[in-house]
XYZ file of C-alpha atoms in Angstrom:
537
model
C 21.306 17.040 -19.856
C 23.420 19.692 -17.430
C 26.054 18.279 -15.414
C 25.934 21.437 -13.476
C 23.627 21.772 -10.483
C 20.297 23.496 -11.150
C 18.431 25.545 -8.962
C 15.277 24.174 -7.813
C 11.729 26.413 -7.664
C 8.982 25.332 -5.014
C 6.099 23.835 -4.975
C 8.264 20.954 -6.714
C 5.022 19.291 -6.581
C 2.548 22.428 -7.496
C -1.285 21.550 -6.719
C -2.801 19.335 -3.853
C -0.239 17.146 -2.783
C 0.635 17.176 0.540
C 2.240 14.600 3.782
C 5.288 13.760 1.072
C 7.385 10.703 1.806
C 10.644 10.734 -0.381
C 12.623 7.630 -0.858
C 15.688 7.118 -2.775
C 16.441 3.544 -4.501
C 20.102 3.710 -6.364
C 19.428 6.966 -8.439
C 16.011 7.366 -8.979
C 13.733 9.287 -6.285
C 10.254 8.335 -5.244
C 7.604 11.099 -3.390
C 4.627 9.553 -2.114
C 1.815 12.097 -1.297
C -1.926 12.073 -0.392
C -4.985 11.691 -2.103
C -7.683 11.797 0.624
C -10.968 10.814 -1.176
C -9.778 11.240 -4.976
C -9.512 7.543 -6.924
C -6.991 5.880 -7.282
C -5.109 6.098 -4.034
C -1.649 8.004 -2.853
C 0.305 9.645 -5.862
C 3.489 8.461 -6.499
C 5.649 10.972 -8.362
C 9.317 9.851 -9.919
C 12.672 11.960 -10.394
C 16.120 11.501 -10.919
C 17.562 15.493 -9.939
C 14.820 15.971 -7.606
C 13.950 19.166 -9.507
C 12.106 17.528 -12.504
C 9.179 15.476 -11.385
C 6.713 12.936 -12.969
C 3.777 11.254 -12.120
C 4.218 7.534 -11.765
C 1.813 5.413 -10.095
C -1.152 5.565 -7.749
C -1.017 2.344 -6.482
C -4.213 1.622 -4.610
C -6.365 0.510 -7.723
C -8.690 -2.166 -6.260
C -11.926 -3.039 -4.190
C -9.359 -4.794 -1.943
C -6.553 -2.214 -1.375
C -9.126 0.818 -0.924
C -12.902 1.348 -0.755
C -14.072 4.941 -0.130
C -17.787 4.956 -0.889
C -18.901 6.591 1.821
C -16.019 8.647 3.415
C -16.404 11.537 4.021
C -15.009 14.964 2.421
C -11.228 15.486 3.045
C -11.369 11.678 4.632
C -9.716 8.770 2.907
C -5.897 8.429 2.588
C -4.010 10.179 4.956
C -0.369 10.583 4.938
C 1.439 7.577 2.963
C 4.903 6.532 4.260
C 7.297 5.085 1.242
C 10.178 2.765 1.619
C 12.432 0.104 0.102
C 13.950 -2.443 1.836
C 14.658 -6.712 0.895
C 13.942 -6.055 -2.738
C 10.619 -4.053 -1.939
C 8.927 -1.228 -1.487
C 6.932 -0.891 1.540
C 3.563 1.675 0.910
C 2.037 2.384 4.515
C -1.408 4.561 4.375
C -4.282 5.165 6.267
C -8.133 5.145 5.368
C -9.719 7.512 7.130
C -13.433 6.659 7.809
C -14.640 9.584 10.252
C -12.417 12.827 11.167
C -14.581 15.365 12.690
C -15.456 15.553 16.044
C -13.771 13.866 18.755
C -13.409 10.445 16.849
C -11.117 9.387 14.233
C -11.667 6.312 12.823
C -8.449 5.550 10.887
C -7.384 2.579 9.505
C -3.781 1.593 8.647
C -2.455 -0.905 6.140
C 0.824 -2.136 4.369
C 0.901 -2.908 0.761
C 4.169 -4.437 -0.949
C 5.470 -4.191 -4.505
C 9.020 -5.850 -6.208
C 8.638 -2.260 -8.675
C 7.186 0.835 -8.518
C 4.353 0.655 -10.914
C 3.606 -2.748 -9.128
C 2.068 -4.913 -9.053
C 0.593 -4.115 -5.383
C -0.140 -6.705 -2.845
C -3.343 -6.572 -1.085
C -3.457 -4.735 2.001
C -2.281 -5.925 4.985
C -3.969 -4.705 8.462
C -2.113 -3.361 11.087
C -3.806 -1.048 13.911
C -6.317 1.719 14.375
C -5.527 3.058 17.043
C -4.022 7.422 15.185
C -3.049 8.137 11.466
C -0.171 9.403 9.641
C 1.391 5.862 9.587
C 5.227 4.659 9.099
C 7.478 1.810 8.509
C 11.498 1.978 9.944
C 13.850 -0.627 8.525
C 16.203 -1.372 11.148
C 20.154 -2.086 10.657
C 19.725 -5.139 12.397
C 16.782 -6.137 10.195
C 13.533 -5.731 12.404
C 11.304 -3.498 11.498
C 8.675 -1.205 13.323
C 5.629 0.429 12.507
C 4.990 3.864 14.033
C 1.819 6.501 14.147
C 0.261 8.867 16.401
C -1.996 8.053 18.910
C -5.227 9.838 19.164
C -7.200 10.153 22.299
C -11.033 10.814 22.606
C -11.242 11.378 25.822
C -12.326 14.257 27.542
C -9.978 16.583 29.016
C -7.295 14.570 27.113
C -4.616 16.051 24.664
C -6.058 14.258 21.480
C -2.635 13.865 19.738
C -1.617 11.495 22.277
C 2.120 11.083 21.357
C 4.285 8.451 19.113
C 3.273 5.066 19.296
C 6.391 2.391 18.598
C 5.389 -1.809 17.699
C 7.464 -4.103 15.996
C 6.263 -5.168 13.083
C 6.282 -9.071 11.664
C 6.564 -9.288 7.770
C 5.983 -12.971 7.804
C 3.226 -12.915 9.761
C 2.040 -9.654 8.527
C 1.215 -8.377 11.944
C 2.565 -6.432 14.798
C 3.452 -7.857 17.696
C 5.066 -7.065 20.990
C 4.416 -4.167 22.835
C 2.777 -0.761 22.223
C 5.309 2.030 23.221
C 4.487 5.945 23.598
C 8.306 6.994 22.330
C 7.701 10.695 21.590
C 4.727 12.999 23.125
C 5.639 16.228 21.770
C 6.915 19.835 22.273
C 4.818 22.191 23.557
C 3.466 23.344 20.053
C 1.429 20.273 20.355
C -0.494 18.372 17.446
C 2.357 16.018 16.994
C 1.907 13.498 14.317
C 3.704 12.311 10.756
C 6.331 10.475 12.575
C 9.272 9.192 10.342
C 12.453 7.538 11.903
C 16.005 6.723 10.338
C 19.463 5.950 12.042
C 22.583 7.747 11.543
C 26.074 7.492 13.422
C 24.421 5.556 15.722
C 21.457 7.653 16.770
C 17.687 7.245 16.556
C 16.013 10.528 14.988
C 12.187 10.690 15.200
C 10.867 13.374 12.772
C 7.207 14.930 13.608
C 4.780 17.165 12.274
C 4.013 19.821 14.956
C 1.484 22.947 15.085
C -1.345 21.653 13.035
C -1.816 21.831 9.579
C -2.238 25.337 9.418
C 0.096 28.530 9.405
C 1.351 27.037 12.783
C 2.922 24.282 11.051
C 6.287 22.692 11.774
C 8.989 20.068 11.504
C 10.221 19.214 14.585
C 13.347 16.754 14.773
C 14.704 14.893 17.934
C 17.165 11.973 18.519
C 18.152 8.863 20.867
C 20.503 6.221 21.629
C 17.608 4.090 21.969
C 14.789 3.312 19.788
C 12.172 3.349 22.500
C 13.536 6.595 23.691
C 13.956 8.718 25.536
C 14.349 11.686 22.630
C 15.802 14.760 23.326
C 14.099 17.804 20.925
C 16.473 19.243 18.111
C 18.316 22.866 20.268
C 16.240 25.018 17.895
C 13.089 22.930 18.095
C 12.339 23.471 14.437
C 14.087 22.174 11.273
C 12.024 24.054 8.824
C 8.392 26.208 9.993
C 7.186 29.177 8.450
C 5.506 30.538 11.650
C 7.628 33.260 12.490
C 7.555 34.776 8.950
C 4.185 35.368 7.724
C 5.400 37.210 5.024
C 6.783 34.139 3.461
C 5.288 33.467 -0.290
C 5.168 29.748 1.579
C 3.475 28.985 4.511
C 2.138 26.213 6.393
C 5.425 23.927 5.606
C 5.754 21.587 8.069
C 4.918 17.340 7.672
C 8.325 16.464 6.409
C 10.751 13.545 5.467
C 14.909 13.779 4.173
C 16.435 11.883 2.161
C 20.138 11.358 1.373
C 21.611 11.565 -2.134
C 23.985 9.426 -3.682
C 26.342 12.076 -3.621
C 25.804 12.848 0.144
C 23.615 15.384 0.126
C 20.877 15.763 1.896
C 16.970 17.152 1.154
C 14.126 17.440 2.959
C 10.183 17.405 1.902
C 7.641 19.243 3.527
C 3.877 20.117 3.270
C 3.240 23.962 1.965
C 0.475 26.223 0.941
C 0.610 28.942 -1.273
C -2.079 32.054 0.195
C -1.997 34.881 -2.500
C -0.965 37.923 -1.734
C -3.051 39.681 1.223
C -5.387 36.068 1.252
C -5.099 33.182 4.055
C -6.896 31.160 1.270
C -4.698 28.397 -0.572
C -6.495 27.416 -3.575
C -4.222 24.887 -4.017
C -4.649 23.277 -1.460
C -0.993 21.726 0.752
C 1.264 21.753 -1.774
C 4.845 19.747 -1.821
C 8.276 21.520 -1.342
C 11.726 20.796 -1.251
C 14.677 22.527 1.410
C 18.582 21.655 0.883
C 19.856 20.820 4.625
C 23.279 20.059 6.172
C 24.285 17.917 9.529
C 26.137 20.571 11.870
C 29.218 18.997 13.819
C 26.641 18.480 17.106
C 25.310 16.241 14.908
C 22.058 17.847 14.048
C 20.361 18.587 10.696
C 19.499 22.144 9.653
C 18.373 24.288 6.822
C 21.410 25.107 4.912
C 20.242 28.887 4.043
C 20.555 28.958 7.736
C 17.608 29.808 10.452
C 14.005 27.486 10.014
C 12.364 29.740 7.392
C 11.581 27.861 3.979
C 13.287 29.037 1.323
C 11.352 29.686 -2.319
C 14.694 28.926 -3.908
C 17.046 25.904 -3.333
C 20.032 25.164 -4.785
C 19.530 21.204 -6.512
C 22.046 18.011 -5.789
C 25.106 18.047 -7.468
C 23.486 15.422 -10.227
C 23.016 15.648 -13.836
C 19.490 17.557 -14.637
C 17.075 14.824 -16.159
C 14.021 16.497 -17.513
C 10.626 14.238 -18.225
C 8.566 15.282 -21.729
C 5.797 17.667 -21.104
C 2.140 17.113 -20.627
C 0.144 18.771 -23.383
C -2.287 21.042 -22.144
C -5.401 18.882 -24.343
C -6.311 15.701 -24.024
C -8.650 14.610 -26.811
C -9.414 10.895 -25.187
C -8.648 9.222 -28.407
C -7.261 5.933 -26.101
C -9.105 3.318 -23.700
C -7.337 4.566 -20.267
C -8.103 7.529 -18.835
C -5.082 10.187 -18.703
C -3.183 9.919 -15.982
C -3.561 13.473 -14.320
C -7.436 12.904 -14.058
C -8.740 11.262 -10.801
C -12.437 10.564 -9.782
C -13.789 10.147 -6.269
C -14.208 7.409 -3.551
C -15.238 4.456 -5.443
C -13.254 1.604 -6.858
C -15.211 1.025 -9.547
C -14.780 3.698 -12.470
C -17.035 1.225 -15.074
C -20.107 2.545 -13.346
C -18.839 6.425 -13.845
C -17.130 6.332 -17.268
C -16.094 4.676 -20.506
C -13.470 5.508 -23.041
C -14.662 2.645 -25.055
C -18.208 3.408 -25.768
C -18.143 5.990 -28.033
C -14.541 6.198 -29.030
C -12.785 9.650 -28.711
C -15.030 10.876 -26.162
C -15.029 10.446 -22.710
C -18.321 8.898 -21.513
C -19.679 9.789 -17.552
C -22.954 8.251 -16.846
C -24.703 10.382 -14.471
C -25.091 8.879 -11.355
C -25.678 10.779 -7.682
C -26.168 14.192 -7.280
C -23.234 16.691 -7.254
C -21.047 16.107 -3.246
C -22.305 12.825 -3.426
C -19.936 10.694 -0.749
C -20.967 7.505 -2.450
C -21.312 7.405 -6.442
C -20.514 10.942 -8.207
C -19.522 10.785 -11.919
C -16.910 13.276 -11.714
C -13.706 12.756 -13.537
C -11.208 15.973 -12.741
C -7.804 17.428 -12.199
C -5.413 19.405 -10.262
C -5.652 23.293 -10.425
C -1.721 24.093 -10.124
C -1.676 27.793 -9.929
C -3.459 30.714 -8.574
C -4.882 31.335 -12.367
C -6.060 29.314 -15.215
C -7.988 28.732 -18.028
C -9.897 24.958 -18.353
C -12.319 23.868 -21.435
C -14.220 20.855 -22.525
C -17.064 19.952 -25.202
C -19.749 18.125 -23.998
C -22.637 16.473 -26.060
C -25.684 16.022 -23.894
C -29.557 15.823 -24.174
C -31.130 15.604 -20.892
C -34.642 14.931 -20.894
C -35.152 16.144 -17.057
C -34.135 18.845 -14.513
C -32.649 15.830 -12.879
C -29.995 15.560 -15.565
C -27.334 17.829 -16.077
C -23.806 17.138 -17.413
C -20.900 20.028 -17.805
C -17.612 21.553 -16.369
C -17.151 21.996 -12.765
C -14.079 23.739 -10.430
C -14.831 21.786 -7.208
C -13.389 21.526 -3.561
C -15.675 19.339 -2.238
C -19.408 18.769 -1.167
C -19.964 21.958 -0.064
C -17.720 24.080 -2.149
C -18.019 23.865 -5.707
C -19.619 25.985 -9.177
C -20.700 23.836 -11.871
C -21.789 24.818 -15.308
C -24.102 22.293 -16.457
C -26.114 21.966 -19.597
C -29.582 20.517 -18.308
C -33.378 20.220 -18.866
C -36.272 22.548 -18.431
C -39.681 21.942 -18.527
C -40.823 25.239 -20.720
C -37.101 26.054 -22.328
C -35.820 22.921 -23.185
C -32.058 22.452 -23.173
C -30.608 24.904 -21.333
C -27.854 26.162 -19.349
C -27.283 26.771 -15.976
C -24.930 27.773 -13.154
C -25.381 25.183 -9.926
C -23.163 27.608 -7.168
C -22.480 26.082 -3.625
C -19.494 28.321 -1.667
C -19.379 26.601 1.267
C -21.378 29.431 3.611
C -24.459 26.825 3.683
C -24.674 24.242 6.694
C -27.302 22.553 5.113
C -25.094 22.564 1.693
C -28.457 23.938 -0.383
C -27.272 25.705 -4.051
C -27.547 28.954 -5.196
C -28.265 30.263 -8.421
C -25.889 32.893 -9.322
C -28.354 33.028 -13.343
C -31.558 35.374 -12.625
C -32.572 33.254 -16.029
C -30.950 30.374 -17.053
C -29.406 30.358 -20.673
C -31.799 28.611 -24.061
C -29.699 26.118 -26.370
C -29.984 24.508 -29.517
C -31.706 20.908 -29.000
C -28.726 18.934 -30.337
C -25.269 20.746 -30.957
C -22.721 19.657 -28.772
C -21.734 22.989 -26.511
C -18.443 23.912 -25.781
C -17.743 25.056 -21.980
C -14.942 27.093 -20.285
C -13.844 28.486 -16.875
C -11.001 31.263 -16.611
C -10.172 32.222 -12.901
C -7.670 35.358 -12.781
C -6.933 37.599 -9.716
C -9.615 35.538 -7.339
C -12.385 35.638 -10.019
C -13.778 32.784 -11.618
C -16.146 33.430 -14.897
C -17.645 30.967 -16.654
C -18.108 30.799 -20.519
C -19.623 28.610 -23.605
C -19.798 28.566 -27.259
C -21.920 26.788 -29.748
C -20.826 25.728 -33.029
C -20.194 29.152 -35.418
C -20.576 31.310 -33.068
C -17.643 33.120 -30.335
C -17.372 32.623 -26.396
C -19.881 34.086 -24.166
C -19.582 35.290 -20.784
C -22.162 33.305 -18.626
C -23.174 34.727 -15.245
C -21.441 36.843 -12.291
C -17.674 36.566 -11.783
C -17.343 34.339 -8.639
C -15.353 34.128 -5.468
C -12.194 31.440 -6.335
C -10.702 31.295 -2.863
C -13.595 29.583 -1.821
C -12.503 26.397 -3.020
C -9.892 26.032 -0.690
C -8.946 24.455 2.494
C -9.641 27.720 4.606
C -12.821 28.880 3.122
C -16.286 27.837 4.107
C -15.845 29.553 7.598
C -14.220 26.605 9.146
C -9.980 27.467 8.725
C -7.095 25.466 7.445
C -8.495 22.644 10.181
C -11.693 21.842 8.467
C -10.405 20.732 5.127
C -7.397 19.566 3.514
C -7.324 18.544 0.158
C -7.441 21.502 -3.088
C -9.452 22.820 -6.001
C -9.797 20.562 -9.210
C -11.312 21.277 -12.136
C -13.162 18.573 -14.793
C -16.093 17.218 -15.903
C -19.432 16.134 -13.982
C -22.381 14.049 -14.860
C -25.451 13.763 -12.291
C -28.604 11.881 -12.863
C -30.758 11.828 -9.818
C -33.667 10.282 -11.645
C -31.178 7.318 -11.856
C -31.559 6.578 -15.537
C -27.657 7.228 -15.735
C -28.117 9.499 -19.029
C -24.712 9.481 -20.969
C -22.628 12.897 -21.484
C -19.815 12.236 -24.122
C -16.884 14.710 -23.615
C -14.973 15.102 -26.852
C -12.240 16.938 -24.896
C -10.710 18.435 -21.526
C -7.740 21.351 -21.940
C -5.940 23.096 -19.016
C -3.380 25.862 -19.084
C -2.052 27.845 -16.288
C -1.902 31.783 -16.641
C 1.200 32.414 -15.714
């Protein structure tokens, strides 16, 4: 453990997490981010140097908290806002039921805890009326619930401004009246509100530009809570619009935090394109800028100008490093590993079991592949531009209806899937199940001109290796060496800008796992003995 301070490498958070919420209790760190329509809900990730992260908690675990069947892709919980005030912390979040066209149906809630890891109180309701929720604790004790306001209406600007209530934690409610305290700059899209106080002023951080490589943080202050706020004199505390040659882009969605030696940080929202791409595989990613308050009394980047920097120099705290996640996880315990989410439904006993046949991982095949309802698919991050993932999977499907196997998946629309599976003349065999997004009606292709025998029984081991934009598939059966299975595929595809609809259309990133369909809905059992995953850096 260095007493020295260390210099700090973004993403701090690498893979799909973006809207981050840092809060500081004594000297441990919290960073809420989230998890759209991945199970369980918002990821809570723990440090004590901010450099070295861990993940913690996802705290929305139950039917009550958060029910997703149904959402749509990149719906679910948006932006998280995490606090700690009175000997709690405060978790605000939205559930986003609808987000394309000129609706949003978004539903915000307020869930309490004495400790990080819980437990969680139910949910309590507060408005519908924008997303990207928050929660200010006021000096004088009140507190006040802010989000933006989105507008329907024709020949309306849709982000509406920054609505202002008071909120009641006794009666769990808000009350008093609605204010419009902020309505933007003329970048527009203004949302992600976060407030604090310092020296007696009132400063209202926003999210400006969009989500895309227009992104920003704007800042501006008051004497007043209500307003009015006067914008920060560059506009911009951190944006990598005017530097598209920046290895990060699309930072903006951002919240500071001061340390306990008087420091101060801020988080933001960042993708990671390749080289020559717009495509960020990763999805928004989480990064971390060192910033100073000038004598006017404003907060800026401390490497000077609004460009994010790659490189930060860390707090002046001792470096506290968390033990390593193995790259294998052989499921030899009853809970699932805690990097390994599943999608939209509350209730993982009808997807998998670590109990049933011990050492394996059991999905029971359920809907069909970008199902928005019940889709046994158990899966992680994908963390950097290339990587190598493998599994073994014992399966005998009896139909074409059945298939079981290793998938790198975006979302309904945009995933490959190597599945072991039934046919009616072959037998067992293999196949490649290919949908890249440039479908409307979401119909797969076939990238196999003949799909691949196998032994009736042996279990068959699976892998996927993406490396400069390709993705190839492999197996292996027992005693014999890997084989290359079909065409190299397009990677980039499963990201947020791919599928012909820009950084707008989607917003969560690639994960790779293990999948399980049974559309004859006889829920035949694949037993994964294993799932490894190893960047190639």
């Amino acid at each position: 453990m260095s007493n020295a301070p260390q210099e700090i490498r973004n993403p701090i958070l690498p893979g799909f997490n973006p809207d981050p919420s840092i809060c500081r209790v004594g000297d441990d760190y919290y960073i809420a981010t989230s998890t759209f329509e991945w199970f369980p809900g918002v990821q809570i990730h723990h440090s004590r140097d901010l450099k070295n992260w861990r993940l913690v908690t996802r705290p929305l675990t139950r039917p009550e908290q958060l029910d997703m069947r149904g959402n749509p892709d990149s719906c679910g919980i948006w932006a998280p806002c995490l606090t700690y005030a009175d000997g709690l912390f405060w978790l605000v979040y939205t559930d986003v039921k609808r987000k394309d066209g000129s609706f949003k149906d978004a539903h915000n809630y307020i869930v309490t805890a004495p400790g990080i890891e819980g437990p969680w109180s139910d949910p309590a309701y507060t408005n519908s009326s924008g997303f990207d929720p928050s929660l200010f604790h006021d000096e004088d004790g009140r507190k006040w619930f802010l989000n933006m306001i989105w507008d329907h209406r024709v020949g309306h600007n849709s982000f509406a401004g920054i609505a202002l209530q008071e909120y009641d934690p006794v009666k769990q409610e808000l009350i008093g009246p609605i204010q419009n305290i902020f309505k933007g700059t003329p970048l527009a899209l203004t949302e992600g509100p976060h407030l604090y106080k310092r020296d007696g002023w009132y400063y209202l951080l926003t999210a400006e530009g969009g989500t895309a490589y227009d992104h920003a943080v704007t800042l501006a202050r008051s004497r007043q809570i209500e307003g009015p706020y006067d914008v920060h004199p560059e506009q911009h505390v951190v944006t990598a619009r005017f530097d598209p040659d920046n290895p990060i882009q699309r930072a903006g969605h951002g919240d500071f935090v001061e340390t306990q030696t008087g420091e101060t940080y801020l988080v933001h929202l960042m993708g990671r394109p390749r080289l020559g791409q717009d495509r960020c595989q990763m999805g928004r990613e989480t990064a971390l800028q060192k910033c100073v308050w000038g004598d006017d009394g404003w907060l800026r980047l401390e490497a000077g100008g609004v460009a994010p920097q790659s490189c930060v120099p860390g707090p002046n705290l001792p470096e506290h490093v968390f033990p390593e996640e193995g790259p294998r996880h052989e499921f030899d315990g009853p809970e699932l590993p805690d990097v390994f989410q599943w999608l939209r439904t509350p209730y993982p006993d009808r997807l998998f079991s670590l109990t049933d046949r011990p050492g394996h991982l059991r999905l029971f095949g359920r809907e069909s592949v970008g199902s928005c309802f019940e889709q046994a698919l158990v899966a992680r991050r994908q963390t950097y531009y290339d990587y190598e993932a493998e599994t073994l999977v014992d399966f005998q499907p009896q139909t074409f209806q059945q298939t079981a196997g290793l998938i790198a998946y975006y979302g309904q629309l945009q995933f490959f899937y190597l599945a072991v599976t039934h046919d009616e003349t072959k037998g067992r065999v293999l196949t490649i199940l290919s949908s890249p997004g440039d479908d409307p009606e979401g119909r797969i292709k076939a990238p196999l001109k003949e799909v691949v025998s196998l032994p009736e029984s042996d279990p068959v081991a699976l892998k996927v290796t993406v490396e400069s934009m390709a993705l190839c598939f492999w197996y292996r059966i027992s005693g014999s060496d890997w084989a290359r299975i079909g065409p190299a595929l397009d990677a980039t595809l499963l990201s947020d800008e791919a599928a012909g609809r820009g950084a707008h259309g989607n917003f969560t990133g690639a994960f790779v796992g293990m999948h399980a369909m049974d559309t004859s809905g006889q829920a035949k059992a694949a037993d994964f003995d294993y799932f490894s995953y190893r960047n190639l850096v």
